[in-house]
Amino acid sequence: MALPPQLIVYPFPGAKEGNAIHNSDFKVQVRTPGGAWQDLYEYNVKIDQVRGTDHHVENASMATFDFSGEVEVAVTSNKQQVKEAVVRPLANGIACTIKGNTVYFRLKQPMNLSVEINGDKYHNLHLFANPVLLSIPDSTKKEVIYFGPGIHEIAGGSLNIPSGKTVFLAGGAVLKGRLVVDHARDVTITGRGIIDFSVKEGVRVAHAKNVLVEGISLTQCPVGGSDSVTVRNVKSFSYYGWGDGMNVFASNNVLFEQVFCRNSDDCTTVYATRKGFTGGCRNITMRNSVLWADVAHPIHIGLHGNTNHPDTIQNLHYTNIDILEHQEKQIDYQGCLAINAGDNNLVKDVYFEDIRVEHIRCGQLIHLQIPFNQKYCTAPGRGIENIFFKNIAYNGNDAELSVITGYSEDRMIKNIVFENLRINGVVMADNMAGKPAWYKTADMARIFVGEFVRGLVFTKKE
């Protein structure tokens, strides 16, 4: 059922001028078509730019609002003359017009976007056009912890959420402290507010069951030793070392949906035994999301586990994902879609479908390997099996050579299927036109296939 047209903007958390949480690079306004323009608050978000081998913290912008129906957006650059502009992900097909120093465009559905002026991706505007909240918790009820607009300090820096509680961060709320769901169940954290971007692991879910995290912005959201966790429409930014966005450790039945991750380490990972959490992983899904890895992998699976009591990571699904950037100069840690099986892990039954890679600044498209990474592991993995890639697309010439390689006869990579792998518009298939008879299909796709790989297939289907 379609909602009636609505446009909801939120109170400012504090003054714009002289406030460290504000960024003055842009003025952002929204309106219903033909209506009065309304101002949004432009938050400051820190991100990591790697120049050479050095890391530099840069200040970018973020703004949010809610709507249904249709909305017009105006983004004015306060710092530079606008010569060109792009709104990404490109798959959304958002056309914009430029008048003076203002970029105009329309949206007909909620989405998470990057607005980039003159090709600048490190001082851009992250614009989050959210769906309208269908219900707001009653702040008077004892099971509700309510944070209204404004800046809130958590004493001691951390708030433990008991079972059965709902935490609501209203739009315009900035929470200085992290929220922890530890040995609890039936917990909801929702709203349109922000956990301050200086707070590492803004939400931590550990040994928990039936948890929903929805609609807020933060640094990191790790899930460990847990079952039945949903992370929906959550935005993650990080700028410091070890700044993974959305880790999963030894957990089952975890869903990430409509998330946006721009991180200074892996955007999303699935590991087994790690950081005090024990066991494998099963039924992990990420869909309808946007990933931007300023460092390391957009998607990374399998490195950590329990060598003495081997774990299995299985039944993972990644569907309808836009990868905006990948940059990593360390070759061992490259790969937009990466599975590194270590610590005697077995990784199997992984599905990548409808994934669009826009830009690889430095890195690989595909990386499947069973390494003995002695820096992080005490053994190589047991195997990688039954991996299915469908409708993966990359346009560009900057990617390093992709890698698929096993370890030994008893630690192999088996049954890897690429269906409609499209590189620069060309589908890589075993019967593709123009492939010399003595070439492997992987040669055409710029994929190095090493030893101990069996059952590698490239197909094309209409």
C-alpha positions as a Python dict, from the first residue, in 0.01 Angstrom:
ca = {
    (1, 'M'): (0, 0, 0),
    (2, 'A'): (150, 333, -109),
    (3, 'L'): (184, 605, 151),
    (4, 'P'): (45, 952, 82),
    (5, 'P'): (315, 1205, -19),
    (6, 'Q'): (510, 1325, 284),
    (7, 'L'): (832, 1514, 349),
    (8, 'I'): (984, 1511, 697),
    (9, 'V'): (1287, 1713, 800),
    (10, 'Y'): (1433, 1707, 1147),
    (11, 'P'): (1539, 1971, 1402),
    (12, 'F'): (1898, 2083, 1403),
    (13, 'P'): (2099, 1925, 1688),
    (14, 'G'): (2283, 2251, 1748),
    (15, 'A'): (2395, 2573, 1587),
    (16, 'K'): (2558, 2543, 1247),
    (17, 'E'): (2832, 2798, 1292),
    (18, 'G'): (3113, 2699, 1527),
    (19, 'N'): (2974, 2351, 1587),
    (20, 'A'): (3219, 2066, 1535),
    (21, 'I'): (2945, 1830, 1419),
    (22, 'H'): (2849, 2064, 1131),
    (23, 'N'): (3015, 2085, 789),
    (24, 'S'): (2966, 2405, 589),
    (25, 'D'): (3081, 2273, 250),
    (26, 'F'): (2722, 2243, 126),
    (27, 'K'): (2380, 2389, 175),
    (28, 'V'): (2119, 2116, 130),
    (29, 'Q'): (1748, 2180, 80),
    (30, 'V'): (1447, 1964, -5),
    (31, 'R'): (1086, 2028, -99),
    (32, 'T'): (779, 1860, -235),
    (33, 'P'): (757, 1945, -606),
    (34, 'G'): (679, 2313, -639),
    (35, 'G'): (663, 2368, -261),
    (36, 'A'): (875, 2575, -24),
    (37, 'W'): (1238, 2476, 22),
    (38, 'Q'): (1333, 2338, 366),
    (39, 'D'): (1687, 2335, 505),
    (40, 'L'): (1863, 2021, 619),
    (41, 'Y'): (2142, 2000, 874),
    (42, 'E'): (2475, 1916, 712),
    (43, 'Y'): (2666, 1688, 950),
    (44, 'N'): (3043, 1644, 941),
    (45, 'V'): (3165, 1289, 881),
    (46, 'K'): (3530, 1187, 885),
    (47, 'I'): (3660, 948, 624),
    (48, 'D'): (4002, 801, 536),
    (49, 'Q'): (4194, 894, 223),
    (50, 'V'): (4504, 689, 145),
    (51, 'R'): (4772, 879, -45),
    (52, 'G'): (5064, 656, -126),
    (53, 'T'): (5090, 451, 192),
    (54, 'D'): (4982, 731, 426),
    (55, 'H'): (4634, 772, 576),
    (56, 'H'): (4473, 1115, 588),
    (57, 'V'): (4150, 1198, 770),
    (58, 'E'): (3923, 1408, 549),
    (59, 'N'): (3597, 1586, 632),
    (60, 'A'): (3294, 1501, 421),
    (61, 'S'): (2925, 1589, 466),
    (62, 'M'): (2604, 1404, 547),
    (63, 'A'): (2236, 1504, 545),
    (64, 'T'): (1918, 1305, 604),
    (65, 'F'): (1542, 1336, 563),
    (66, 'D'): (1235, 1114, 521),
    (67, 'F'): (981, 1114, 241),
    (68, 'S'): (722, 925, 43),
    (69, 'G'): (598, 1016, -304),
    (70, 'E'): (838, 1252, -480),
    (71, 'V'): (1087, 1511, -361),
    (72, 'E'): (1312, 1776, -513),
    (73, 'V'): (1666, 1821, -382),
    (74, 'A'): (1894, 2125, -410),
    (75, 'V'): (2262, 2094, -317),
    (76, 'T'): (2462, 2417, -319),
    (77, 'S'): (2841, 2407, -303),
    (78, 'N'): (2976, 2674, -69),
    (79, 'K'): (3344, 2599, -135),
    (80, 'Q'): (3395, 2554, -508),
    (81, 'Q'): (3247, 2643, -844),
    (82, 'V'): (3035, 2357, -974),
    (83, 'K'): (3156, 2246, -1316),
    (84, 'E'): (3017, 1895, -1305),
    (85, 'A'): (2820, 1678, -1064),
    (86, 'V'): (2724, 1314, -1029),
    (87, 'V'): (2482, 1133, -800),
    (88, 'R'): (2581, 775, -718),
    (89, 'P'): (2514, 482, -723),
    (90, 'L'): (2499, 522, -1098),
    (91, 'A'): (2252, 234, -1126),
    (92, 'N'): (1983, 463, -982),
    (93, 'G'): (2000, 670, -1299),
    (94, 'I'): (1954, 1005, -1123),
    (95, 'A'): (1990, 1294, -1365),
    (96, 'C'): (2087, 1630, -1223),
    (97, 'T'): (2094, 1986, -1352),
    (98, 'I'): (2337, 2262, -1256),
    (99, 'K'): (2237, 2625, -1211),
    (100, 'G'): (2515, 2842, -1079),
    (101, 'N'): (2664, 2654, -784),
    (102, 'T'): (2352, 2450, -713),
    (103, 'V'): (2279, 2094, -826),
    (104, 'Y'): (1912, 1995, -859),
    (105, 'F'): (1759, 1649, -889),
    (106, 'R'): (1443, 1455, -803),
    (107, 'L'): (1385, 1135, -610),
    (108, 'K'): (1084, 907, -638),
    (109, 'Q'): (1184, 653, -375),
    (110, 'P'): (1406, 638, -66),
    (111, 'M'): (1775, 568, -129),
    (112, 'N'): (2124, 627, 6),
    (113, 'L'): (2336, 848, -219),
    (114, 'S'): (2668, 1018, -275),
    (115, 'V'): (2661, 1363, -438),
    (116, 'E'): (3002, 1445, -584),
    (117, 'I'): (3110, 1784, -718),
    (118, 'N'): (3388, 1812, -976),
    (119, 'G'): (3493, 1451, -914),
    (120, 'D'): (3573, 1508, -545),
    (121, 'K'): (3495, 1183, -361),
    (122, 'Y'): (3659, 1275, -32),
    (123, 'H'): (3466, 1595, 44),
    (124, 'N'): (3134, 1482, -98),
    (125, 'L'): (2780, 1490, 37),
    (126, 'H'): (2631, 1165, 164),
    (127, 'L'): (2257, 1213, 129),
    (128, 'F'): (2026, 965, 298),
    (129, 'A'): (1667, 987, 179),
    (130, 'N'): (1487, 759, 422),
    (131, 'P'): (1144, 601, 413),
    (132, 'V'): (889, 754, 646),
    (133, 'L'): (884, 596, 993),
    (134, 'L'): (557, 408, 1024),
    (135, 'S'): (554, 421, 1404),
    (136, 'I'): (736, 611, 1675),
    (137, 'P'): (767, 452, 2021),
    (138, 'D'): (579, 614, 2308),
    (139, 'S'): (844, 789, 2517),
    (140, 'T'): (632, 751, 2833),
    (141, 'K'): (639, 371, 2830),
    (142, 'K'): (887, 204, 3064),
    (143, 'E'): (1019, -27, 2793),
    (144, 'V'): (1124, 273, 2579),
    (145, 'I'): (1453, 463, 2611),
    (146, 'Y'): (1397, 785, 2420),
    (147, 'F'): (1654, 1037, 2297),
    (148, 'G'): (1498, 1350, 2148),
    (149, 'P'): (1664, 1610, 1924),
    (150, 'G'): (1985, 1756, 2063),
    (151, 'I'): (2319, 1629, 2192),
    (152, 'H'): (2319, 1360, 2461),
    (153, 'E'): (2612, 1235, 2669),
    (154, 'I'): (2611, 878, 2804),
    (155, 'A'): (2775, 858, 3144),
    (156, 'G'): (3070, 622, 3127),
    (157, 'G'): (3050, 619, 2747),
    (158, 'S'): (2835, 306, 2715),
    (159, 'L'): (2471, 211, 2772),
    (160, 'N'): (2376, -155, 2815),
    (161, 'I'): (2029, -230, 2676),
    (162, 'P'): (1831, -492, 2873),
    (163, 'S'): (1600, -747, 2714),
    (164, 'G'): (1266, -622, 2591),
    (165, 'K'): (1373, -259, 2552),
    (166, 'T'): (1332, -23, 2257),
    (167, 'V'): (1583, 259, 2212),
    (168, 'F'): (1463, 546, 1994),
    (169, 'L'): (1698, 813, 1856),
    (170, 'A'): (1483, 1088, 1711),
    (171, 'G'): (1593, 1276, 1402),
    (172, 'G'): (1824, 1554, 1519),
    (173, 'A'): (1954, 1348, 1813),
    (174, 'V'): (2329, 1298, 1851),
    (175, 'L'): (2430, 1040, 2110),
    (176, 'K'): (2782, 1058, 2251),
    (177, 'G'): (2827, 702, 2370),
    (178, 'R'): (2770, 353, 2243),
    (179, 'L'): (2473, 122, 2275),
    (180, 'V'): (2547, -236, 2378),
    (181, 'V'): (2313, -534, 2350),
    (182, 'D'): (2494, -805, 2546),
    (183, 'H'): (2331, -1128, 2665),
    (184, 'A'): (1991, -977, 2590),
    (185, 'R'): (1701, -1055, 2358),
    (186, 'D'): (1405, -884, 2192),
    (187, 'V'): (1577, -545, 2163),
    (188, 'T'): (1509, -271, 1909),
    (189, 'I'): (1732, 29, 1834),
    (190, 'T'): (1563, 259, 1586),
    (191, 'G'): (1508, 616, 1473),
    (192, 'R'): (1677, 873, 1255),
    (193, 'G'): (1941, 1001, 1497),
    (194, 'I'): (2318, 962, 1505),
    (195, 'I'): (2564, 795, 1736),
    (196, 'D'): (2852, 1039, 1732),
    (197, 'F'): (3111, 944, 1474),
    (198, 'S'): (3391, 960, 1731),
    (199, 'V'): (3238, 657, 1908),
    (200, 'K'): (3389, 329, 1789),
    (201, 'E'): (3143, 39, 1766),
    (202, 'G'): (2846, 272, 1802),
    (203, 'V'): (2618, -30, 1839),
    (204, 'R'): (2756, -365, 1959),
    (205, 'V'): (2544, -681, 1954),
    (206, 'A'): (2693, -972, 2152),
    (207, 'H'): (2543, -1302, 2266),
    (208, 'A'): (2198, -1170, 2179),
    (209, 'K'): (1883, -1290, 2007),
    (210, 'N'): (1602, -1116, 1818),
    (211, 'V'): (1763, -774, 1773),
    (212, 'L'): (1667, -500, 1526),
    (213, 'V'): (1892, -201, 1452),
    (214, 'E'): (1726, 35, 1207),
    (215, 'G'): (1753, 379, 1052),
    (216, 'I'): (2037, 536, 1251),
    (217, 'S'): (2389, 649, 1156),
    (218, 'L'): (2704, 540, 1338),
    (219, 'T'): (3061, 419, 1299),
    (220, 'Q'): (3049, 41, 1336),
    (221, 'C'): (2790, -226, 1412),
    (222, 'P'): (2953, -563, 1495),
    (223, 'V'): (2741, -872, 1564),
    (224, 'G'): (2899, -1160, 1758),
    (225, 'G'): (2775, -1485, 1908),
    (226, 'S'): (2417, -1391, 1820),
    (227, 'D'): (2109, -1522, 1641),
    (228, 'S'): (1827, -1353, 1450),
    (229, 'V'): (1968, -1001, 1409),
    (230, 'T'): (1845, -748, 1151),
    (231, 'V'): (2040, -433, 1061),
    (232, 'R'): (1826, -222, 827),
    (233, 'N'): (1888, 118, 667),
    (234, 'V'): (2185, 181, 897),
    (235, 'K'): (2467, 407, 777),
    (236, 'S'): (2824, 334, 882),
    (237, 'F'): (3127, 565, 855),
    (238, 'S'): (3480, 512, 989),
    (239, 'Y'): (3812, 688, 947),
    (240, 'Y'): (4050, 515, 1192),
    (241, 'G'): (4253, 192, 1183),
    (242, 'W'): (4061, -134, 1214),
    (243, 'G'): (3750, 56, 1115),
    (244, 'D'): (3546, -240, 987),
    (245, 'G'): (3185, -142, 933),
    (246, 'M'): (2957, -442, 988),
    (247, 'N'): (3138, -750, 1118),
    (248, 'V'): (2972, -1084, 1186),
    (249, 'F'): (3146, -1327, 1423),
    (250, 'A'): (3015, -1676, 1503),
    (251, 'S'): (2650, -1581, 1443),
    (252, 'N'): (2349, -1721, 1262),
    (253, 'N'): (2051, -1572, 1081),
    (254, 'V'): (2179, -1217, 1036),
    (255, 'L'): (2023, -982, 779),
    (256, 'F'): (2173, -656, 655),
    (257, 'E'): (1926, -466, 439),
    (258, 'Q'): (1952, -125, 272),
    (259, 'V'): (2268, -41, 462),
    (260, 'F'): (2532, 212, 355),
    (261, 'C'): (2893, 150, 457),
    (262, 'R'): (3187, 381, 395),
    (263, 'N'): (3473, 246, 599),
    (264, 'S'): (3844, 263, 669),
    (265, 'D'): (3867, -116, 672),
    (266, 'D'): (3640, -395, 547),
    (267, 'C'): (3284, -276, 494),
    (268, 'T'): (3131, -610, 588),
    (269, 'T'): (3284, -938, 702),
    (270, 'V'): (3174, -1286, 805),
    (271, 'Y'): (3417, -1466, 1036),
    (272, 'A'): (3386, -1769, 1262),
    (273, 'T'): (3554, -1792, 1604),
    (274, 'R'): (3698, -1450, 1683),
    (275, 'K'): (3717, -1190, 1964),
    (276, 'G'): (3572, -1418, 2229),
    (277, 'F'): (3288, -1547, 2009),
    (278, 'T'): (3303, -1916, 1919),
    (279, 'G'): (3152, -2123, 1640),
    (280, 'G'): (3074, -2095, 1271),
    (281, 'C'): (2825, -1881, 1080),
    (282, 'R'): (2509, -1979, 895),
    (283, 'N'): (2244, -1787, 702),
    (284, 'I'): (2397, -1441, 663),
    (285, 'T'): (2236, -1207, 407),
    (286, 'M'): (2316, -861, 277),
    (287, 'R'): (2087, -707, 17),
    (288, 'N'): (1987, -378, -143),
    (289, 'S'): (2293, -202, -3),
    (290, 'V'): (2579, 34, -91),
    (291, 'L'): (2944, -32, 3),
    (292, 'W'): (3243, 200, -20),
    (293, 'A'): (3579, 67, 101),
    (294, 'D'): (3831, 347, 140),
    (295, 'V'): (4061, 73, 272),
    (296, 'A'): (4047, -307, 240),
    (297, 'H'): (3752, -516, 116),
    (298, 'P'): (3392, -420, 52),
    (299, 'I'): (3300, -786, 127),
    (300, 'H'): (3536, -1023, 312),
    (301, 'I'): (3459, -1378, 426),
    (302, 'G'): (3632, -1657, 611),
    (303, 'L'): (3971, -1552, 749),
    (304, 'H'): (3925, -1614, 1123),
    (305, 'G'): (3820, -1933, 1298),
    (306, 'N'): (3922, -2205, 1544),
    (307, 'T'): (4209, -2414, 1414),
    (308, 'N'): (4179, -2678, 1687),
    (309, 'H'): (3801, -2713, 1653),
    (310, 'P'): (3732, -2624, 1289),
    (311, 'D'): (3434, -2404, 1200),
    (312, 'T'): (3208, -2388, 897),
    (313, 'I'): (3076, -2070, 735),
    (314, 'Q'): (2784, -2147, 507),
    (315, 'N'): (2475, -2020, 330),
    (316, 'L'): (2568, -1658, 266),
    (317, 'H'): (2376, -1435, 23),
    (318, 'Y'): (2481, -1095, -118),
    (319, 'T'): (2217, -953, -351),
    (320, 'N'): (2159, -621, -529),
    (321, 'I'): (2464, -435, -404),
    (322, 'D'): (2643, -130, -542),
    (323, 'I'): (3014, -113, -464),
    (324, 'L'): (3119, 247, -518),
    (325, 'E'): (3491, 220, -440),
    (326, 'H'): (3763, -29, -346),
    (327, 'Q'): (4116, 73, -250),
    (328, 'E'): (4382, -147, -94),
    (329, 'K'): (4750, -150, -185),
    (330, 'Q'): (4834, -467, 9),
    (331, 'I'): (4774, -740, -248),
    (332, 'D'): (4689, -1003, 15),
    (333, 'Y'): (4392, -791, 127),
    (334, 'Q'): (4244, -696, -207),
    (335, 'G'): (3915, -804, -356),
    (336, 'C'): (3571, -649, -387),
    (337, 'L'): (3422, -996, -344),
    (338, 'A'): (3675, -1181, -131),
    (339, 'I'): (3682, -1518, 40),
    (340, 'N'): (3999, -1601, 232),
    (341, 'A'): (3957, -1930, 418),
    (342, 'G'): (4192, -1952, 717),
    (343, 'D'): (4216, -2125, 1056),
    (344, 'N'): (4080, -2455, 919),
    (345, 'N'): (3752, -2288, 819),
    (346, 'L'): (3535, -2442, 551),
    (347, 'V'): (3344, -2176, 352),
    (348, 'K'): (3062, -2307, 135),
    (349, 'D'): (2736, -2218, -34),
    (350, 'V'): (2795, -1849, -96),
    (351, 'Y'): (2584, -1656, -349),
    (352, 'F'): (2674, -1320, -504),
    (353, 'E'): (2398, -1186, -730),
    (354, 'D'): (2325, -855, -904),
    (355, 'I'): (2635, -672, -784),
    (356, 'R'): (2762, -362, -962),
    (357, 'V'): (3120, -245, -903),
    (358, 'E'): (3160, 118, -1009),
    (359, 'H'): (3523, 191, -937),
    (360, 'I'): (3831, 5, -824),
    (361, 'R'): (4089, 264, -729),
    (362, 'C'): (4336, -6, -634),
    (363, 'G'): (4243, -370, -582),
    (364, 'Q'): (4090, -681, -734),
    (365, 'L'): (3738, -763, -845),
    (366, 'I'): (3741, -1127, -726),
    (367, 'H'): (3966, -1292, -468),
    (368, 'L'): (3913, -1656, -366),
    (369, 'Q'): (4206, -1804, -180),
    (370, 'I'): (4297, -2060, 83),
    (371, 'P'): (4610, -1898, 226),
    (372, 'F'): (4822, -1965, 529),
    (373, 'N'): (4820, -1607, 652),
    (374, 'Q'): (5061, -1636, 943),
    (375, 'K'): (4994, -1278, 1051),
    (376, 'Y'): (4633, -1356, 1145),
    (377, 'C'): (4589, -1735, 1125),
    (378, 'T'): (4741, -2053, 1270),
    (379, 'A'): (4644, -2271, 971),
    (380, 'P'): (4510, -2244, 618),
    (381, 'G'): (4142, -2306, 560),
    (382, 'R'): (3990, -2648, 488),
    (383, 'G'): (3824, -2540, 167),
    (384, 'I'): (3601, -2309, -36),
    (385, 'E'): (3309, -2483, -206),
    (386, 'N'): (2995, -2406, -404),
    (387, 'I'): (3036, -2036, -478),
    (388, 'F'): (2793, -1882, -727),
    (389, 'F'): (2840, -1544, -896),
    (390, 'K'): (2544, -1418, -1102),
    (391, 'N'): (2515, -1085, -1284),
    (392, 'I'): (2835, -929, -1155),
    (393, 'A'): (2931, -615, -1350),
    (394, 'Y'): (3246, -402, -1351),
    (395, 'N'): (3338, -121, -1588),
    (396, 'G'): (3694, 3, -1565),
    (397, 'N'): (4059, -63, -1638),
    (398, 'D'): (4219, -3, -1298),
    (399, 'A'): (4163, -342, -1133),
    (400, 'E'): (4456, -562, -1041),
    (401, 'L'): (4461, -925, -1154),
    (402, 'S'): (4189, -1122, -973),
    (403, 'V'): (4290, -1445, -798),
    (404, 'I'): (4141, -1793, -748),
    (405, 'T'): (4381, -2039, -586),
    (406, 'G'): (4366, -2326, -338),
    (407, 'Y'): (4628, -2458, -98),
    (408, 'S'): (4667, -2833, -144),
    (409, 'E'): (4489, -3146, -265),
    (410, 'D'): (4301, -3167, 65),
    (411, 'R'): (4241, -2790, 91),
    (412, 'M'): (4084, -2707, -243),
    (413, 'I'): (3854, -2460, -410),
    (414, 'K'): (3566, -2647, -573),
    (415, 'N'): (3259, -2573, -781),
    (416, 'I'): (3282, -2203, -868),
    (417, 'V'): (3024, -2078, -1119),
    (418, 'F'): (3022, -1739, -1288),
    (419, 'E'): (2694, -1667, -1469),
    (420, 'N'): (2690, -1341, -1666),
    (421, 'L'): (3015, -1197, -1531),
    (422, 'R'): (3023, -874, -1729),
    (423, 'I'): (3345, -674, -1759),
    (424, 'N'): (3333, -354, -1961),
    (425, 'G'): (3009, -474, -2117),
    (426, 'V'): (3146, -813, -2228),
    (427, 'V'): (3008, -1131, -2073),
    (428, 'M'): (3281, -1376, -1979),
    (429, 'A'): (3171, -1725, -2093),
    (430, 'D'): (3347, -2047, -2186),
    (431, 'N'): (3193, -2023, -2534),
    (432, 'M'): (3234, -1646, -2575),
    (433, 'A'): (3310, -1502, -2917),
    (434, 'G'): (3665, -1385, -2975),
    (435, 'K'): (3828, -1613, -2718),
    (436, 'P'): (4124, -1797, -2872),
    (437, 'A'): (4089, -2172, -2835),
    (438, 'W'): (4407, -2196, -2631),
    (439, 'Y'): (4290, -1931, -2378),
    (440, 'K'): (4118, -2008, -2052),
    (441, 'T'): (3804, -1800, -1996),
    (442, 'A'): (3969, -1670, -1682),
    (443, 'D'): (4238, -1514, -1902),
    (444, 'M'): (3972, -1306, -2075),
    (445, 'A'): (3836, -1199, -1736),
    (446, 'R'): (4185, -1117, -1602),
    (447, 'I'): (4160, -1381, -1328),
    (448, 'F'): (4466, -1583, -1225),
    (449, 'V'): (4363, -1942, -1155),
    (450, 'G'): (4626, -2120, -948),
    (451, 'E'): (4662, -2473, -822),
    (452, 'F'): (4399, -2685, -651),
    (453, 'V'): (4093, -2536, -819),
    (454, 'R'): (3828, -2772, -958),
    (455, 'G'): (3494, -2712, -1125),
    (456, 'L'): (3540, -2351, -1243),
    (457, 'V'): (3271, -2257, -1497),
    (458, 'F'): (3185, -1936, -1683),
    (459, 'T'): (2838, -1925, -1844),
    (460, 'K'): (2613, -1676, -2020),
    (461, 'K'): (2235, -1677, -1978),
    (462, 'E'): (1985, -1433, -2126),
}
